[in-house]
Amino acid sequence: MRTGYFWIGLAGLLAMTASGNPCALAATGARGPVSSGASAALDAAATQRIDRGVEQVMRRFNVPGATVLVLQHDRQVYARAYGQRDMEQRLAVRTDTPFEIGSITKQFTAAAIVQLQEAGKLKLDDPLARYLPDAPHAHEVTLRQLLSHTSGLHDYFDGPEQEVDALVTQPIAFDRLIARIAGRPLDFAPGSRWSYSNTGYLLLGRVIEVVSGEPYGDYVRRHLLAPLDMRHTFTLADTARLDGMAMGYRHENGVLRRSPYFHPDWSGAAGFLVSTLDDLARWDRGLVEGRVVSKAGYIEMMTPARTTEGSSADYGLGLFVNSVFGQSRIGHTGGSQGFTTADEYFPGLGLRVIAFTNLGDKTPEAGITLTNAVFSALHPNIVAAWSHPALGEDAAMTKRARATFEQLQAGHGYGGFSENLRAKLEAGLGSGLSKAIAPYGTPATLIFKGTQAGAKGTEYNYVATFGPGVFMPYMIRPDEHGKVAGFALD
């Protein structure tokens, strides 16, 4: 399972992935409309722009099928299905088609932990050892650090891609999953940095079981799904019996194929849910209205963590908190073997966009790309203003930034980088970066976004754009000789 956001620095390529214990989660109850108010319609021009943007993304990245939901001030203004949920059977996607939602599950796990704190059964700043004394580094990390990905625990999905692909098709016990990282040192001192780790959420699922006395799946069903009437949310263990379930796909050597089987034992509190647009909208509304956790608890969930090094993690408790197109954004993405999804809220505009796809390619992730494309269609003026370069652009530095970005994509010819950094790229870092960003294609533009004083010198910030909804921030830090001595891709 993956998140969709990634950060790359000199320490290496930090891959972001997600995912315990299978359990059916069909809640029962009467069903109402997806939004609290009556549906409103977009004008024809906006609808056409969304359709055009979605279709462009799907053609460019060969996405088999997708569903998109747009809510404006909690009113549904757009819901549409595209393409096929099952290519072999030529079955079309519907707006009520269930998709794997991957790491969006982390919102549910985080909310369960906050619920338990509000019930007086645990505290976020407790050490993990208070609940799981035998867990790796249990005396060093806190529940809050697990929730905010600042614990330093290594990700249990880490490993060669082909090896992990083979492993995730087989059953595995929780203890064996944790054993994959038990002998590893912490990646960094707890709280000092941010690095996406599914291990933390796998452990949080077990904490919920210990504290509540209920299996994790039962807790989610009884305390999260049923109160919100989420009758169409299930787990990976249930997919074989779900009518109309989307089939997952991904590209292998350029050919679109059915994705490998993903055994439920490999997912859990970090990413095991399957849901529909309607149910996920119910979840979002329940969180905002204080019907899952208190309103104060929700504020805590969407407050970015601060590291001891003084930076923002851009992540709260189960929620990314950042900005795009100059607009604040709160949400999460999800990715698995054959699916990528995104659930994004723009509080300044009262806008929520949810997108599900049955394409599991890691780069770029189609789910987050579709939400960006929809935003661009709805607010072209905001995107146009954001696309203007900042004042004070140095044309020569922009030219250097583009050249080095293209060298990173190519995976060789690192002439624009300092000797020290070039050695690291040639030693292996470069091949991982190339694999991650080459699929985006040549940037259409490189937009200058200003400079800032870093600890090691001036940093020049850019955004590489590749088409509707597809972009990537790129920062370079030149040395005294004009060579790039530091960079980050976000």
Tab-separated table of C-alpha atoms in Angstrom:
chain	number	residue	atom	x	y	z
A	1	MET	CA	0.000	0.000	0.000
A	2	ARG	CA	1.303	3.457	-0.766
A	3	THR	CA	0.486	7.073	-0.136
A	4	GLY	CA	1.013	8.969	-3.335
A	5	TYR	CA	3.236	11.641	-1.864
A	6	PHE	CA	6.967	11.123	-1.726
A	7	TRP	CA	10.086	13.019	-0.707
A	8	ILE	CA	13.539	12.381	-2.027
A	9	GLY	CA	16.731	13.747	-0.468
A	10	LEU	CA	20.423	13.075	-0.246
A	11	ALA	CA	19.930	10.348	2.342
A	12	GLY	CA	18.292	8.202	-0.319
A	13	LEU	CA	15.009	7.409	-1.943
A	14	LEU	CA	12.253	7.106	0.652
A	15	ALA	CA	9.600	4.793	-0.828
A	16	MET	CA	6.147	5.205	0.686
A	17	THR	CA	4.038	2.097	0.988
A	18	ALA	CA	0.981	0.914	3.608
A	19	SER	CA	-0.965	-2.056	5.245
A	20	GLY	CA	-3.034	-7.293	9.442
A	21	ASN	CA	-5.840	-9.250	9.995
A	22	PRO	CA	-8.739	-9.961	7.682
A	23	CYS	CA	-12.248	-9.184	8.838
A	24	ALA	CA	-15.573	-8.514	7.142
A	25	LEU	CA	-16.888	-5.026	7.830
A	26	ALA	CA	-20.377	-4.703	6.357
A	27	ALA	CA	-22.321	-2.387	8.659
A	28	THR	CA	-26.114	-2.420	8.592
A	29	GLY	CA	-28.803	0.224	8.687
A	30	ALA	CA	-31.062	2.385	6.542
A	31	ARG	CA	-29.389	4.285	3.755
A	32	GLY	CA	-29.765	7.967	2.863
A	33	PRO	CA	-28.285	10.380	0.314
A	34	VAL	CA	-24.533	10.801	-0.074
A	35	SER	CA	-24.593	14.452	1.025
A	36	SER	CA	-26.406	16.287	3.775
A	37	GLY	CA	-28.072	18.638	1.299
A	38	ALA	CA	-29.712	18.174	-2.060
A	39	SER	CA	-27.440	17.617	-5.026
A	40	ALA	CA	-26.529	20.695	-7.002
A	41	ALA	CA	-25.411	20.775	-10.589
A	42	LEU	CA	-22.279	22.228	-12.093
A	43	ASP	CA	-22.689	24.316	-15.196
A	44	ALA	CA	-22.133	22.536	-18.495
A	45	ALA	CA	-18.763	24.175	-19.100
A	46	ALA	CA	-17.340	22.978	-15.756
A	47	THR	CA	-18.680	19.459	-16.313
A	48	GLN	CA	-17.101	19.342	-19.750
A	49	ARG	CA	-13.768	20.541	-18.347
A	50	ILE	CA	-13.816	17.793	-15.697
A	51	ASP	CA	-14.683	15.125	-18.249
A	52	ARG	CA	-11.971	16.330	-20.584
A	53	GLY	CA	-9.351	16.452	-17.813
A	54	VAL	CA	-10.223	12.999	-16.463
A	55	GLU	CA	-10.236	11.461	-19.926
A	56	GLN	CA	-6.859	13.025	-20.753
A	57	VAL	CA	-5.309	11.536	-17.603
A	58	MET	CA	-6.852	8.142	-18.285
A	59	ARG	CA	-5.599	8.080	-21.875
A	60	ARG	CA	-2.130	9.293	-20.993
A	61	PHE	CA	-1.538	6.708	-18.263
A	62	ASN	CA	-3.764	3.966	-19.679
A	63	VAL	CA	-6.099	3.818	-16.670
A	64	PRO	CA	-8.677	1.017	-17.090
A	65	GLY	CA	-11.423	2.527	-14.942
A	66	ALA	CA	-12.189	5.316	-12.498
A	67	THR	CA	-14.912	6.978	-10.454
A	68	VAL	CA	-14.937	10.625	-9.393
A	69	LEU	CA	-17.087	12.441	-6.831
A	70	VAL	CA	-17.104	16.192	-6.209
A	71	LEU	CA	-18.745	17.782	-3.177
A	72	GLN	CA	-19.124	21.537	-2.765
A	73	HIS	CA	-19.954	22.601	0.797
A	74	ASP	CA	-21.034	18.988	1.390
A	75	ARG	CA	-23.390	18.962	-1.585
A	76	GLN	CA	-22.770	16.513	-4.377
A	77	VAL	CA	-22.211	18.453	-7.574
A	78	TYR	CA	-20.608	15.772	-9.729
A	79	ALA	CA	-20.372	11.978	-9.752
A	80	ARG	CA	-19.282	9.987	-12.769
A	81	ALA	CA	-17.775	6.630	-13.677
A	82	TYR	CA	-15.307	6.061	-16.496
A	83	GLY	CA	-13.905	3.017	-18.261
A	84	GLN	CA	-13.995	-0.607	-17.175
A	85	ARG	CA	-13.968	-2.294	-13.783
A	86	ASP	CA	-13.182	-5.635	-15.443
A	87	MET	CA	-11.350	-5.503	-18.757
A	88	GLU	CA	-11.534	-9.227	-19.434
A	89	GLN	CA	-15.316	-9.274	-19.045
A	90	ARG	CA	-15.717	-5.786	-20.569
A	91	LEU	CA	-17.734	-4.620	-17.572
A	92	ALA	CA	-18.156	-0.886	-17.063
A	93	VAL	CA	-17.359	0.993	-13.866
A	94	ARG	CA	-20.369	2.389	-11.991
A	95	THR	CA	-20.403	5.181	-9.425
A	96	ASP	CA	-21.219	2.568	-6.756
A	97	THR	CA	-18.391	0.185	-7.769
A	98	PRO	CA	-16.274	-0.917	-4.764
A	99	PHE	CA	-12.527	-0.183	-5.008
A	100	GLU	CA	-9.630	-0.936	-2.699
A	101	ILE	CA	-8.832	2.348	-0.937
A	102	GLY	CA	-5.429	1.340	0.468
A	103	SER	CA	-3.849	3.852	2.827
A	104	ILE	CA	-6.995	5.939	3.140
A	105	THR	CA	-7.645	3.248	5.767
A	106	LYS	CA	-5.154	5.129	7.952
A	107	GLN	CA	-7.798	7.787	8.594
A	108	PHE	CA	-9.967	5.111	10.192
A	109	THR	CA	-7.138	3.746	12.332
A	110	ALA	CA	-6.139	7.212	13.509
A	111	ALA	CA	-9.753	8.061	14.348
A	112	ALA	CA	-10.060	4.845	16.369
A	113	ILE	CA	-6.976	5.774	18.420
A	114	VAL	CA	-8.342	9.281	19.040
A	115	GLN	CA	-11.708	7.757	20.036
A	116	LEU	CA	-9.955	5.588	22.602
A	117	GLN	CA	-8.074	8.578	23.974
A	118	GLU	CA	-11.340	10.491	24.311
A	119	ALA	CA	-12.760	7.491	26.172
A	120	GLY	CA	-9.842	7.685	28.625
A	121	LYS	CA	-8.402	4.322	27.556
A	122	LEU	CA	-5.047	5.544	26.218
A	123	LYS	CA	-2.993	8.664	25.620
A	124	LEU	CA	-1.368	9.634	22.343
A	125	ASP	CA	1.896	10.500	24.061
A	126	ASP	CA	2.139	7.141	25.815
A	127	PRO	CA	5.079	4.963	24.798
A	128	LEU	CA	4.148	2.009	22.636
A	129	ALA	CA	5.606	-0.240	25.368
A	130	ARG	CA	2.625	0.528	27.630
A	131	TYR	CA	0.449	-1.543	25.270
A	132	LEU	CA	2.869	-3.686	23.260
A	133	PRO	CA	5.970	-4.152	25.444
A	134	ASP	CA	7.538	-6.690	23.089
A	135	ALA	CA	7.179	-4.631	19.904
A	136	PRO	CA	10.380	-3.378	18.223
A	137	HIS	CA	11.643	-0.142	19.814
A	138	ALA	CA	8.489	-0.056	21.940
A	139	HIS	CA	10.163	1.946	24.736
A	140	GLU	CA	11.511	4.540	22.292
A	141	VAL	CA	8.449	5.545	20.275
A	142	THR	CA	5.059	6.985	21.192
A	143	LEU	CA	1.613	6.399	19.730
A	144	ARG	CA	1.609	9.962	18.396
A	145	GLN	CA	4.849	9.314	16.535
A	146	LEU	CA	3.379	6.161	15.012
A	147	LEU	CA	0.316	8.119	13.899
A	148	SER	CA	2.335	10.962	12.361
A	149	HIS	CA	5.032	8.810	10.709
A	150	THR	CA	7.757	10.367	12.848
A	151	SER	CA	8.698	7.207	14.769
A	152	GLY	CA	11.664	6.152	12.627
A	153	LEU	CA	10.375	2.566	12.413
A	154	HIS	CA	11.401	0.873	9.185
A	155	ASP	CA	8.613	-0.079	6.770
A	156	TYR	CA	7.821	-3.785	6.738
A	157	PHE	CA	7.069	-3.640	3.014
A	158	ASP	CA	10.646	-2.638	2.257
A	159	GLY	CA	12.514	-4.980	-0.066
A	160	PRO	CA	13.093	-5.764	-3.734
A	161	GLU	CA	9.851	-5.244	-5.633
A	162	GLN	CA	9.774	-8.713	-7.205
A	163	GLU	CA	10.438	-10.349	-3.850
A	164	VAL	CA	7.681	-8.392	-2.099
A	165	ASP	CA	5.287	-9.105	-4.986
A	166	ALA	CA	5.806	-12.826	-4.425
A	167	LEU	CA	5.481	-12.593	-0.645
A	168	VAL	CA	2.230	-10.607	-0.556
A	169	THR	CA	0.353	-13.368	-2.365
A	170	GLN	CA	0.896	-15.704	0.614
A	171	PRO	CA	-0.661	-15.741	4.107
A	172	ILE	CA	1.494	-14.430	6.933
A	173	ALA	CA	1.033	-14.072	10.696
A	174	PHE	CA	1.219	-10.676	12.413
A	175	ASP	CA	4.333	-11.691	14.358
A	176	ARG	CA	6.095	-12.653	11.131
A	177	LEU	CA	5.226	-9.312	9.585
A	178	ILE	CA	6.721	-7.468	12.550
A	179	ALA	CA	9.736	-9.797	12.462
A	180	ARG	CA	10.577	-8.320	9.056
A	181	ILE	CA	11.734	-5.143	10.805
A	182	ALA	CA	12.382	-6.393	14.373
A	183	GLY	CA	16.150	-6.525	13.941
A	184	ARG	CA	16.407	-3.198	12.156
A	185	PRO	CA	17.617	-0.063	13.907
A	186	LEU	CA	15.394	2.985	13.796
A	187	ASP	CA	15.821	4.960	10.579
A	188	PHE	CA	16.218	8.127	12.665
A	189	ALA	CA	15.700	9.363	16.213
A	190	PRO	CA	11.974	9.294	17.045
A	191	GLY	CA	10.351	12.642	16.390
A	192	SER	CA	13.320	14.127	14.550
A	193	ARG	CA	12.132	13.516	11.000
A	194	TRP	CA	9.195	12.318	8.915
A	195	SER	CA	9.152	9.131	6.847
A	196	TYR	CA	6.035	7.250	5.787
A	197	SER	CA	5.942	3.876	7.529
A	198	ASN	CA	3.186	1.289	7.354
A	199	THR	CA	4.748	-0.477	10.318
A	200	GLY	CA	3.473	2.187	12.692
A	201	TYR	CA	-0.128	1.695	11.593
A	202	LEU	CA	0.150	-2.079	11.705
A	203	LEU	CA	1.203	-1.720	15.352
A	204	LEU	CA	-1.572	0.787	16.059
A	205	GLY	CA	-4.099	-1.784	14.870
A	206	ARG	CA	-2.809	-4.188	17.514
A	207	VAL	CA	-2.927	-1.410	20.159
A	208	ILE	CA	-6.605	-0.896	19.360
A	209	GLU	CA	-7.215	-4.610	19.928
A	210	VAL	CA	-5.349	-4.643	23.263
A	211	VAL	CA	-7.049	-1.526	24.610
A	212	SER	CA	-10.588	-2.198	23.364
A	213	GLY	CA	-10.634	-5.968	23.789
A	214	GLU	CA	-12.107	-6.268	20.282
A	215	PRO	CA	-10.549	-7.533	17.060
A	216	TYR	CA	-9.508	-4.559	14.957
A	217	GLY	CA	-12.052	-5.312	12.240
A	218	ASP	CA	-14.879	-5.607	14.747
A	219	TYR	CA	-13.886	-2.316	16.353
A	220	VAL	CA	-13.950	-0.534	13.006
A	221	ARG	CA	-17.306	-2.034	12.088
A	222	ARG	CA	-19.001	-1.265	15.417
A	223	HIS	CA	-17.530	2.094	16.322
A	224	LEU	CA	-16.754	3.713	12.953
A	225	LEU	CA	-18.811	2.214	10.139
A	226	ALA	CA	-22.151	1.320	11.731
A	227	PRO	CA	-22.746	4.727	13.392
A	228	LEU	CA	-22.292	6.385	9.980
A	229	ASP	CA	-24.420	3.830	8.106
A	230	MET	CA	-21.463	2.779	5.940
A	231	ARG	CA	-22.932	-0.433	4.572
A	232	HIS	CA	-20.704	-0.647	1.504
A	233	THR	CA	-17.301	-0.722	3.219
A	234	PHE	CA	-15.497	-4.056	3.501
A	235	THR	CA	-12.000	-5.539	3.674
A	236	LEU	CA	-9.729	-7.301	1.225
A	237	ALA	CA	-10.911	-10.582	2.744
A	238	ASP	CA	-14.391	-9.873	1.376
A	239	THR	CA	-13.601	-8.963	-2.223
A	240	ALA	CA	-14.344	-12.379	-3.718
A	241	ARG	CA	-17.989	-12.142	-2.632
A	242	LEU	CA	-18.611	-8.492	-3.527
A	243	ASP	CA	-20.872	-7.975	-6.524
A	244	GLY	CA	-19.407	-5.523	-8.976
A	245	MET	CA	-15.971	-5.254	-7.330
A	246	ALA	CA	-13.390	-3.536	-9.526
A	247	MET	CA	-10.478	-5.676	-10.697
A	248	GLY	CA	-6.994	-4.252	-10.188
A	249	TYR	CA	-4.432	-3.734	-12.958
A	250	ARG	CA	-0.918	-2.419	-13.413
A	251	HIS	CA	1.664	-2.116	-16.154
A	252	GLU	CA	4.407	-4.718	-16.358
A	253	ASN	CA	7.111	-4.009	-18.921
A	254	GLY	CA	4.746	-1.589	-20.596
A	255	VAL	CA	1.855	-4.067	-20.834
A	256	LEU	CA	-1.331	-3.610	-18.793
A	257	ARG	CA	-2.029	-6.804	-16.813
A	258	ARG	CA	-4.240	-7.965	-13.970
A	259	SER	CA	-2.396	-7.140	-10.742
A	260	PRO	CA	-1.066	-9.949	-8.526
A	261	TYR	CA	-3.192	-11.284	-5.697
A	262	PHE	CA	-2.810	-9.314	-2.463
A	263	HIS	CA	-3.389	-11.600	0.530
A	264	PRO	CA	-5.458	-9.967	3.303
A	265	ASP	CA	-2.863	-10.918	5.921
A	266	TRP	CA	-0.540	-8.313	4.408
A	267	SER	CA	-3.008	-5.516	4.951
A	268	GLY	CA	-4.874	-4.350	8.015
A	269	ALA	CA	-4.898	-1.176	10.048
A	270	ALA	CA	-2.534	0.368	7.509
A	271	GLY	CA	-4.592	-0.270	4.391
A	272	PHE	CA	-7.157	-3.069	4.195
A	273	LEU	CA	-10.421	-1.308	3.402
A	274	VAL	CA	-12.577	-1.553	0.291
A	275	SER	CA	-15.246	1.114	-0.192
A	276	THR	CA	-17.400	3.172	-2.543
A	277	LEU	CA	-17.579	6.884	-3.288
A	278	ASP	CA	-20.835	7.158	-1.353
A	279	ASP	CA	-19.503	5.482	1.781
A	280	LEU	CA	-16.254	7.433	1.823
A	281	ALA	CA	-18.224	10.684	1.537
A	282	ARG	CA	-20.244	9.553	4.574
A	283	TRP	CA	-17.004	8.958	6.449
A	284	ASP	CA	-15.661	12.404	5.584
A	285	ARG	CA	-18.869	14.103	6.645
A	286	GLY	CA	-18.938	12.162	9.920
A	287	LEU	CA	-15.390	13.256	10.737
A	288	VAL	CA	-16.049	16.912	9.992
A	289	GLU	CA	-19.322	16.957	11.951
A	290	GLY	CA	-17.778	15.400	15.072
A	291	ARG	CA	-19.707	12.132	14.838
A	292	VAL	CA	-16.585	9.925	14.739
A	293	VAL	CA	-14.354	11.809	17.151
A	294	SER	CA	-15.063	15.126	18.839
A	295	LYS	CA	-14.521	18.269	16.820
A	296	ALA	CA	-11.465	18.942	18.983
A	297	GLY	CA	-10.228	15.454	18.155
A	298	TYR	CA	-10.656	16.109	14.447
A	299	ILE	CA	-8.698	19.341	14.774
A	300	GLU	CA	-5.919	17.329	16.402
A	301	MET	CA	-6.008	14.836	13.512
A	302	MET	CA	-5.509	17.586	10.942
A	303	THR	CA	-2.828	19.521	12.844
A	304	PRO	CA	0.576	18.881	11.228
A	305	ALA	CA	3.202	17.316	13.454
A	306	ARG	CA	6.401	19.260	14.113
A	307	THR	CA	9.717	17.450	14.125
A	308	THR	CA	12.415	18.101	16.701
A	309	GLU	CA	14.481	19.498	13.844
A	310	GLY	CA	11.915	22.270	13.586
A	311	SER	CA	10.144	21.387	10.361
A	312	SER	CA	6.515	20.546	9.662
A	313	ALA	CA	5.789	16.926	8.800
A	314	ASP	CA	2.870	18.070	6.589
A	315	TYR	CA	1.033	15.158	8.219
A	316	GLY	CA	-1.248	15.087	11.223
A	317	LEU	CA	-2.851	11.911	12.577
A	318	GLY	CA	-3.850	9.834	9.550
A	319	LEU	CA	-4.128	12.899	7.320
A	320	PHE	CA	-1.774	14.754	5.005
A	321	VAL	CA	-1.992	18.507	5.594
A	322	ASN	CA	-0.300	20.505	2.856
A	323	SER	CA	-1.116	22.776	-0.068
A	324	VAL	CA	-1.458	22.564	-3.827
A	325	PHE	CA	-2.138	25.314	-6.358
A	326	GLY	CA	-1.613	27.698	-3.442
A	327	GLN	CA	-4.625	26.183	-1.626
A	328	SER	CA	-4.634	24.352	1.706
A	329	ARG	CA	-5.409	20.643	1.266
A	330	ILE	CA	-6.284	17.928	3.800
A	331	GLY	CA	-6.675	14.285	2.861
A	332	HIS	CA	-5.009	11.014	2.037
A	333	THR	CA	-4.138	8.825	-0.877
A	334	GLY	CA	-4.092	5.061	-1.167
A	335	GLY	CA	-2.310	2.591	-3.362
A	336	SER	CA	-2.124	-1.184	-3.580
A	337	GLN	CA	-1.114	-3.751	-6.172
A	338	GLY	CA	-3.871	-2.739	-8.567
A	339	PHE	CA	-5.509	0.433	-7.243
A	340	THR	CA	-4.714	4.089	-6.546
A	341	THR	CA	-7.166	6.397	-4.807
A	342	ALA	CA	-7.341	9.876	-3.294
A	343	ASP	CA	-9.692	11.747	-0.972
A	344	GLU	CA	-8.805	15.465	-0.873
A	345	TYR	CA	-10.484	18.406	0.866
A	346	PHE	CA	-9.743	22.076	0.153
A	347	PRO	CA	-11.099	23.913	3.227
A	348	GLY	CA	-10.658	27.411	1.806
A	349	LEU	CA	-13.002	26.528	-1.044
A	350	GLY	CA	-15.336	24.082	0.713
A	351	LEU	CA	-14.378	21.587	-1.999
A	352	ARG	CA	-13.868	17.830	-1.693
A	353	VAL	CA	-12.723	15.609	-4.561
A	354	ILE	CA	-12.621	11.807	-4.296
A	355	ALA	CA	-11.161	9.668	-7.071
A	356	PHE	CA	-10.823	5.882	-7.292
A	357	THR	CA	-8.907	4.038	-10.011
A	358	ASN	CA	-8.096	0.398	-10.708
A	359	LEU	CA	-4.569	1.144	-11.892
A	360	GLY	CA	-1.844	0.322	-9.380
A	361	ASP	CA	1.146	1.988	-11.081
A	362	LYS	CA	3.300	3.746	-8.517
A	363	THR	CA	4.449	6.648	-10.669
A	364	PRO	CA	2.495	8.650	-11.283
A	365	GLU	CA	-0.386	7.582	-9.074
A	366	ALA	CA	-3.590	7.985	-11.036
A	367	GLY	CA	-5.839	8.688	-8.023
A	368	ILE	CA	-4.115	11.870	-6.838
A	369	THR	CA	-3.533	12.907	-10.456
A	370	LEU	CA	-7.274	12.786	-11.122
A	371	THR	CA	-8.084	14.948	-8.083
A	372	ASN	CA	-5.559	17.512	-9.333
A	373	ALA	CA	-7.107	17.413	-12.812
A	374	VAL	CA	-10.597	17.906	-11.381
A	375	PHE	CA	-9.410	20.840	-9.283
A	376	SER	CA	-7.835	22.370	-12.392
A	377	ALA	CA	-11.122	21.999	-14.258
A	378	LEU	CA	-13.143	23.617	-11.484
A	379	HIS	CA	-10.740	26.462	-10.710
A	380	PRO	CA	-8.769	27.283	-13.856
A	381	ASN	CA	-8.141	30.853	-12.678
A	382	ILE	CA	-6.510	29.669	-9.446
A	383	VAL	CA	-4.333	27.235	-11.369
A	384	ALA	CA	-3.416	29.912	-13.913
A	385	ALA	CA	-2.330	32.306	-11.153
A	386	TRP	CA	-0.348	29.546	-9.425
A	387	SER	CA	1.354	28.763	-12.739
A	388	HIS	CA	2.913	32.233	-12.983
A	389	PRO	CA	6.591	32.274	-12.002
A	390	ALA	CA	7.605	34.164	-8.892
A	391	LEU	CA	9.482	37.438	-9.156
A	392	GLY	CA	13.257	37.371	-9.304
A	393	GLU	CA	13.699	34.319	-11.508
A	394	ASP	CA	17.270	33.613	-12.622
A	395	ALA	CA	16.992	32.237	-16.163
A	396	ALA	CA	20.358	30.505	-15.958
A	397	MET	CA	19.400	28.775	-12.704
A	398	THR	CA	16.078	27.656	-14.199
A	399	LYS	CA	17.940	26.228	-17.163
A	400	ARG	CA	20.247	24.365	-14.769
A	401	ALA	CA	17.234	23.051	-12.812
A	402	ARG	CA	15.601	21.695	-15.963
A	403	ALA	CA	18.833	20.050	-17.132
A	404	THR	CA	19.441	18.326	-13.795
A	405	PHE	CA	15.811	17.206	-13.556
A	406	GLU	CA	16.103	15.571	-16.971
A	407	GLN	CA	19.391	13.932	-15.888
A	408	LEU	CA	17.568	12.446	-12.888
A	409	GLN	CA	14.854	11.143	-15.191
A	410	ALA	CA	17.413	9.622	-17.564
A	411	GLY	CA	19.333	7.945	-14.735
A	412	HIS	CA	22.758	8.879	-16.127
A	413	GLY	CA	24.895	11.802	-17.276
A	414	TYR	CA	24.879	13.674	-13.960
A	415	GLY	CA	27.111	16.492	-15.194
A	416	GLY	CA	25.044	19.179	-13.477
A	417	PHE	CA	25.600	17.754	-9.995
A	418	SER	CA	28.476	18.211	-7.554
A	419	GLU	CA	31.117	15.500	-7.431
A	420	ASN	CA	29.891	14.170	-4.085
A	421	LEU	CA	26.247	14.034	-5.140
A	422	ARG	CA	27.077	12.598	-8.547
A	423	ALA	CA	28.900	9.714	-6.823
A	424	LYS	CA	25.799	8.942	-4.754
A	425	LEU	CA	23.568	9.033	-7.797
A	426	GLU	CA	25.874	6.737	-9.752
A	427	ALA	CA	26.158	4.373	-6.775
A	428	GLY	CA	22.455	3.501	-6.887
A	429	LEU	CA	20.356	6.457	-5.762
A	430	GLY	CA	19.982	7.594	-9.355
A	431	SER	CA	18.498	4.345	-10.630
A	432	GLY	CA	15.721	4.474	-8.034
A	433	LEU	CA	14.968	8.084	-8.827
A	434	SER	CA	14.897	7.435	-12.549
A	435	LYS	CA	12.434	4.590	-12.106
A	436	ALA	CA	10.199	6.831	-10.022
A	437	ILE	CA	10.105	9.959	-12.188
A	438	ALA	CA	10.908	8.875	-15.754
A	439	PRO	CA	7.296	7.719	-16.383
A	440	TYR	CA	6.096	11.312	-16.016
A	441	GLY	CA	7.750	12.236	-19.308
A	442	THR	CA	9.565	15.439	-20.244
A	443	PRO	CA	8.317	18.439	-18.232
A	444	ALA	CA	6.147	20.819	-20.215
A	445	THR	CA	7.222	23.714	-17.983
A	446	LEU	CA	9.420	24.382	-14.971
A	447	ILE	CA	7.762	27.101	-12.884
A	448	PHE	CA	9.987	29.164	-10.588
A	449	LYS	CA	8.459	29.443	-7.103
A	450	GLY	CA	11.055	31.524	-5.291
A	451	THR	CA	14.095	31.000	-3.105
A	452	GLN	CA	14.687	30.348	0.542
A	453	ALA	CA	17.711	30.314	2.802
A	454	GLY	CA	18.556	26.751	3.781
A	455	ALA	CA	21.053	25.550	6.360
A	456	LYS	CA	23.575	24.830	3.609
A	457	GLY	CA	22.836	27.647	1.189
A	458	THR	CA	20.179	29.198	-1.019
A	459	GLU	CA	17.499	26.828	-2.268
A	460	TYR	CA	15.701	27.427	-5.565
A	461	ASN	CA	12.148	26.086	-5.735
A	462	TYR	CA	10.371	25.002	-8.913
A	463	VAL	CA	7.356	22.999	-9.991
A	464	ALA	CA	7.749	20.692	-12.988
A	465	THR	CA	4.448	20.306	-14.861
A	466	PHE	CA	3.613	17.451	-17.225
A	467	GLY	CA	-0.001	18.029	-18.282
A	468	PRO	CA	-3.439	18.346	-16.635
A	469	GLY	CA	-3.149	17.498	-12.934
A	470	VAL	CA	0.412	16.170	-13.196
A	471	PHE	CA	3.197	18.139	-11.523
A	472	MET	CA	6.107	17.697	-9.150
A	473	PRO	CA	7.898	20.237	-6.916
A	474	TYR	CA	11.669	20.272	-7.433
A	475	MET	CA	14.198	22.109	-5.250
A	476	ILE	CA	17.887	22.536	-6.034
A	477	ARG	CA	20.714	23.942	-3.928
A	478	PRO	CA	23.749	24.966	-5.996
A	479	ASP	CA	27.283	25.094	-4.587
A	480	GLU	CA	29.811	27.870	-5.119
A	481	HIS	CA	30.718	26.374	-8.510
A	482	GLY	CA	27.118	26.370	-9.742
A	483	LYS	CA	26.776	22.579	-9.470
A	484	VAL	CA	23.718	21.115	-7.722
A	485	ALA	CA	24.886	19.959	-4.292
A	486	GLY	CA	21.422	19.215	-2.918
A	487	PHE	CA	17.933	18.619	-4.251
A	488	ALA	CA	14.496	17.416	-3.244
A	489	LEU	CA	11.540	16.055	-5.178
A	490	ASP	CA	8.186	16.202	-3.443
